[in-house]
Short mmCIF file of C-alpha atoms in Angstrom, two decimals:
data_model
loop_
_atom_site.label_atom_id
_atom_site.label_comp_id
_atom_site.label_asym_id
_atom_site.label_seq_id
_atom_site.Cartn_x
_atom_site.Cartn_y
_atom_site.Cartn_z
CA UNK B 722 0.05 -0.13 0.08
CA UNK B 723 2.77 2.40 0.62
CA UNK B 724 4.06 2.79 -2.81
CA UNK B 725 0.86 2.95 -4.83
CA UNK B 726 -0.11 5.44 -1.82
CA UNK B 727 3.02 7.57 -2.70
CA UNK B 728 2.56 7.52 -6.35
CA UNK B 729 -1.03 8.45 -5.90
CA UNK B 730 -0.11 11.54 -4.01
CA UNK B 731 2.62 12.57 -6.29
CA UNK B 732 -0.06 12.21 -9.20
CA UNK B 733 -2.30 14.34 -7.26
CA UNK B 734 0.31 16.84 -6.62
CA UNK B 735 1.25 17.06 -10.15
CA UNK B 736 -2.62 17.76 -11.10
CA UNK B 737 -3.10 20.28 -8.70
CA UNK B 738 0.19 22.18 -9.99
CA UNK B 739 -1.09 21.89 -13.61
CA UNK B 740 -4.50 22.69 -12.56
CA UNK B 741 -3.20 25.97 -10.83
CA UNK B 742 -1.12 27.08 -13.50
CA UNK B 743 -3.67 26.29 -16.05
CA UNK B 744 -6.51 28.21 -14.15
CA UNK B 745 -3.99 31.13 -13.77
CA UNK B 746 -3.18 31.02 -17.60
CA UNK B 747 -6.95 30.83 -18.59
CA UNK B 748 -7.67 33.81 -16.39
CA UNK B 749 -5.12 35.94 -18.04
CA UNK B 750 -6.23 35.02 -21.55
CA UNK B 751 -10.01 35.75 -20.60
CA UNK B 752 -8.78 39.25 -19.15
CA UNK B 753 -6.96 40.02 -22.41
CA UNK B 754 -10.13 38.96 -24.28
CA UNK B 755 -12.45 41.01 -22.36
CA UNK B 756 -10.30 44.15 -22.70
CA UNK B 757 -9.85 43.54 -26.33
CA UNK B 758 -13.84 42.91 -26.51
CA UNK B 759 -14.49 46.32 -24.52
CA UNK B 760 -12.05 48.16 -26.76
CA UNK B 761 -13.90 47.08 -29.71
CA UNK B 762 -17.49 47.71 -28.27
CA UNK B 763 -17.14 51.15 -26.59
CA UNK B 764 -16.84 54.33 -28.52
CA UNK B 765 -13.40 55.85 -28.69
CA UNK B 766 -14.50 58.80 -26.32
CA UNK B 767 -15.64 56.47 -23.41
CA UNK B 768 -12.26 54.23 -23.42
CA UNK B 769 -9.04 54.67 -21.95
CA UNK B 770 -6.23 54.94 -24.65
CA UNK B 771 -2.61 55.81 -24.22
CA UNK B 772 -1.96 59.20 -24.88
CA UNK B 773 0.08 60.40 -28.01
CA UNK B 774 2.59 62.85 -26.72
CA UNK B 775 5.09 61.44 -23.94
CA UNK B 776 4.78 64.55 -21.58
CA UNK B 777 0.72 63.62 -21.44
CA UNK B 778 0.97 60.11 -19.80
CA UNK B 779 0.29 60.27 -16.28
CA UNK B 780 1.16 57.47 -13.66
CA UNK B 781 -2.16 55.94 -14.21
CA UNK B 782 -1.23 55.69 -17.94
CA UNK B 783 1.94 53.90 -17.10
CA UNK B 784 0.26 51.66 -14.58
CA UNK B 785 -2.48 50.56 -17.12
CA UNK B 786 -0.11 50.08 -19.82
CA UNK B 787 2.30 48.16 -17.47
CA UNK B 788 -0.67 45.90 -16.19
CA UNK B 789 -1.50 45.13 -19.79
CA UNK B 790 1.80 43.90 -20.41
CA UNK B 791 1.95 42.00 -17.20
CA UNK B 792 -1.26 40.09 -18.03
CA UNK B 793 0.17 39.47 -21.48
CA UNK B 794 3.19 38.14 -20.20
CA UNK B 795 1.28 35.63 -17.86
CA UNK B 796 -1.02 34.49 -20.53
CA UNK B 797 1.78 33.57 -22.84
CA UNK B 798 4.67 32.54 -20.48
CA UNK B 799 2.67 30.51 -17.94
CA UNK B 800 2.07 27.75 -20.38
CA UNK B 801 5.84 27.87 -21.35
CA UNK B 802 7.08 27.27 -17.83
CA UNK B 803 4.56 24.71 -16.74
CA UNK B 804 6.47 21.79 -17.93
CA UNK B 805 9.58 23.08 -15.89
CA UNK B 806 7.40 23.61 -12.87
CA UNK B 807 6.17 19.85 -13.32
CA UNK B 808 9.88 18.63 -13.46
CA UNK B 809 10.62 20.25 -10.16
CA UNK B 810 7.70 18.92 -8.48
CA UNK B 811 8.52 15.17 -9.97
CA UNK B 812 12.33 15.85 -8.89
CA UNK B 813 11.21 16.83 -5.59
CA UNK B 814 9.33 13.42 -4.89
CA UNK B 815 10.83 11.35 -2.22
CA UNK B 816 13.21 14.25 -0.79
CA UNK B 817 13.05 15.61 2.49
CA UNK B 818 11.45 18.85 3.09
CA UNK B 819 14.87 20.56 3.73
CA UNK B 820 16.13 19.23 0.35
CA UNK B 821 13.12 20.33 -1.87
CA UNK B 822 13.23 23.54 -4.25
CA UNK B 823 10.46 25.64 -3.31
CA UNK B 824 8.32 25.85 -6.40
CA UNK B 825 6.44 28.93 -5.44
CA UNK B 826 9.76 30.82 -5.13
CA UNK B 827 10.80 29.43 -8.48
CA UNK B 828 7.83 30.80 -10.09
CA UNK B 829 7.96 34.29 -8.38
CA UNK B 830 11.55 34.68 -9.76
CA UNK B 831 10.62 33.49 -13.31
CA UNK B 832 7.60 35.98 -13.32
CA UNK B 833 9.46 38.76 -11.56
CA UNK B 834 11.92 38.80 -14.68
CA UNK B 835 8.83 38.75 -17.06
CA UNK B 836 7.47 41.78 -15.26
CA UNK B 837 10.52 43.47 -15.81
CA UNK B 838 10.22 42.76 -19.53
CA UNK B 839 6.64 44.14 -19.25
CA UNK B 840 7.97 47.39 -17.73
CA UNK B 841 10.78 47.66 -20.58
CA UNK B 842 7.89 46.88 -23.31
CA UNK B 843 5.78 49.77 -21.55
CA UNK B 844 8.59 52.23 -21.72
CA UNK B 845 9.21 51.17 -25.59
CA UNK B 846 5.22 51.66 -26.27
CA UNK B 847 5.44 54.99 -24.45
CA UNK B 848 8.16 56.04 -26.80
CA UNK B 849 6.28 54.47 -29.77
CA UNK B 850 3.28 56.69 -29.00
CA UNK B 851 5.55 59.72 -28.76
CA UNK B 852 6.62 59.25 -32.32
CA UNK B 853 3.10 58.42 -33.45
CA UNK B 854 4.00 54.73 -34.47
CA UNK B 855 1.08 53.58 -32.86
CA UNK B 856 -2.49 54.35 -33.45
CA UNK B 857 -4.62 55.19 -30.17
CA UNK B 858 -5.80 51.88 -30.11
CA UNK B 859 -2.31 50.42 -30.14
CA UNK B 860 -1.97 49.17 -33.68
CA UNK B 861 1.05 49.86 -35.85
CA UNK B 862 0.18 53.08 -38.13
CA UNK B 863 4.21 53.04 -39.78
CA UNK B 864 4.82 50.21 -42.26
CA UNK B 865 8.76 50.91 -42.03
CA UNK B 866 8.55 50.35 -38.39
CA UNK B 867 6.45 47.24 -38.59
CA UNK B 868 8.90 45.83 -41.30
CA UNK B 869 12.02 46.51 -39.06
CA UNK B 870 10.60 44.85 -36.40
CA UNK B 871 9.67 41.67 -38.37
CA UNK B 872 12.96 41.50 -39.87
CA UNK B 873 14.98 42.17 -36.80
CA UNK B 874 12.88 39.61 -35.03
CA UNK B 875 13.14 37.10 -37.75
CA UNK B 876 17.14 37.71 -38.13
CA UNK B 877 17.36 37.16 -34.21
CA UNK B 878 16.07 33.51 -34.84
CA UNK B 879 19.66 32.64 -36.39
CA UNK B 880 21.75 34.17 -33.90
CA UNK B 881 24.15 32.38 -31.61
CA UNK B 882 22.13 33.93 -28.69
CA UNK B 883 18.74 32.73 -29.51
CA UNK B 884 20.10 29.23 -30.20
CA UNK B 885 22.13 29.14 -26.99
CA UNK B 886 19.01 30.30 -24.98
CA UNK B 887 16.78 27.76 -26.80
CA UNK B 888 19.15 24.81 -26.11
CA UNK B 889 18.94 25.88 -22.53
CA UNK B 890 15.15 26.07 -22.55
CA UNK B 891 14.83 22.36 -24.16
CA UNK B 892 17.09 20.89 -21.58
CA UNK B 893 15.44 21.61 -18.44
CA UNK B 894 16.74 18.42 -16.49
CA UNK B 895 20.11 19.07 -17.02
CA UNK B 896 19.53 22.88 -16.08
CA UNK B 897 17.71 21.52 -12.95
CA UNK B 898 20.51 19.37 -11.95
CA UNK B 899 23.28 21.98 -12.36
CA UNK B 900 21.56 24.91 -10.54
CA UNK B 901 18.79 23.70 -8.76
CA UNK B 902 19.25 24.24 -5.01
CA UNK B 903 17.12 23.54 -2.08
CA UNK B 904 15.01 26.10 -0.25
CA UNK B 905 13.18 29.35 -0.89
CA UNK B 906 16.41 31.16 -1.93
CA UNK B 907 17.34 28.26 -4.08
CA UNK B 908 14.22 28.09 -5.81
CA UNK B 909 14.14 32.10 -6.51
CA UNK B 910 17.65 31.69 -7.85
CA UNK B 911 16.60 29.02 -10.15
CA UNK B 912 13.43 31.07 -11.23
CA UNK B 913 15.34 34.05 -11.89
CA UNK B 914 18.29 32.04 -13.70
CA UNK B 915 15.66 30.20 -16.04
CA UNK B 916 13.68 33.49 -16.50
CA UNK B 917 17.01 35.10 -17.96
CA UNK B 918 17.32 32.50 -20.52
CA UNK B 919 13.69 32.51 -21.43
CA UNK B 920 13.73 36.09 -22.10
CA UNK B 921 16.81 35.66 -24.17
CA UNK B 922 14.85 33.07 -26.10
CA UNK B 923 11.64 34.84 -26.62
CA UNK B 924 12.17 38.83 -26.39
CA UNK B 925 12.24 39.48 -30.13
CA UNK B 926 8.93 37.30 -30.72
CA UNK B 927 7.36 39.35 -28.04
CA UNK B 928 8.21 42.74 -29.70
CA UNK B 929 6.45 41.60 -32.72
CA UNK B 930 3.23 42.67 -30.87
CA UNK B 931 4.21 46.15 -31.92
CA UNK B 932 4.10 45.10 -35.43
CA UNK B 933 0.77 43.30 -35.13
CA UNK B 934 -1.10 45.31 -32.75
CA UNK B 935 -0.29 45.31 -29.06
CA UNK B 936 -3.90 43.97 -28.04
CA UNK B 937 -4.26 41.77 -30.69
CA UNK B 938 -5.27 38.61 -28.69
CA UNK B 939 -5.20 36.15 -32.12
CA UNK B 940 -1.57 37.16 -32.57
CA UNK B 941 -0.60 36.48 -28.76
CA UNK B 942 -1.89 33.14 -29.20
CA UNK B 943 0.02 32.43 -32.59
CA UNK B 944 3.24 33.76 -30.70
CA UNK B 945 2.83 31.65 -27.75
CA UNK B 946 2.20 28.46 -29.99
CA UNK B 947 5.29 29.43 -32.09
CA UNK B 948 7.43 29.65 -28.88
CA UNK B 949 5.90 26.39 -27.56
CA UNK B 950 6.64 24.65 -30.70
CA UNK B 951 10.37 25.79 -31.33
CA UNK B 952 10.89 24.60 -27.62
CA UNK B 953 9.12 21.36 -27.09
CA UNK B 954 8.34 19.61 -30.29
CA UNK B 955 10.49 16.60 -30.27
CA UNK B 956 13.08 16.61 -33.18
CA UNK B 957 11.79 19.54 -34.98
CA UNK B 958 13.00 22.43 -32.78
CA UNK B 959 15.81 23.81 -35.30
CA UNK B 960 13.27 23.56 -38.34
CA UNK B 961 10.53 25.45 -36.54
CA UNK B 962 13.26 28.03 -35.07
CA UNK B 963 14.34 28.51 -38.89
CA UNK B 964 10.89 28.52 -40.53
CA UNK B 965 9.83 31.12 -37.64
CA UNK B 966 12.70 33.22 -38.81
CA UNK B 967 12.44 32.77 -42.48
CA UNK B 968 8.68 33.75 -42.19
CA UNK B 969 9.15 36.91 -40.21
CA UNK B 970 12.00 38.04 -42.56
CA UNK B 971 9.79 37.44 -45.53
CA UNK B 972 6.75 39.14 -44.10
CA UNK B 973 8.83 42.15 -42.98
CA UNK B 974 10.37 42.23 -46.60
CA UNK B 975 6.92 42.32 -48.11
CA UNK B 976 5.76 45.18 -45.95
CA UNK B 977 8.84 47.20 -46.67
CA UNK B 978 8.33 46.66 -50.68
CA UNK B 979 4.77 47.43 -50.58
#
């Protein structure tokens, strides 16, 4: 009875972790969908929109824009980090309490780095509105800027930095064995370390949102699928990475020539 009971408890723990992360992911996607629906339904004089001039941005404007990016990061990156979270839970089975990596601390460190990325994206959006590269609805209005973003993101797919970060993200067990440390501090450090490589892998794909529309939920979903595919599809990651790069470069080049 002991071994099956332990297996049962482990399976239940894995299901609870997956359910919790899944629920948070669904909530984030629902919030984005509702926000886009409200923007589409309300007349422009009744909705909040980022001001055009940088001098007109208030703390409220910064906070609302940053919170939008934070929810986007939650929606797009929680599915990406879920396999790593489940791996940590599996490797902790049978360990004493003192030897376990604290999963909440790992997730906190990971999400804190993506919050930082969201703040950087907020500052970029602030400048994009300053130069009137985005409409009040946060869509691109300058084809040359959109083309440059797409081509740059496509080129990044072929750089050594992208390949190194992607290889790290595709080998979570080796990373966990090399860098995993017990306790809350160890979990936080592991989350920050993993988040650093994750941002190195995905930042250019995230910035594609400035070309396709910052609040375009369909493109958020497509970019998320692209990130998951190049990371987790067995035996096809290199082909998918290159296909994404070629596609973005071709798309950007087409826009530049029109």
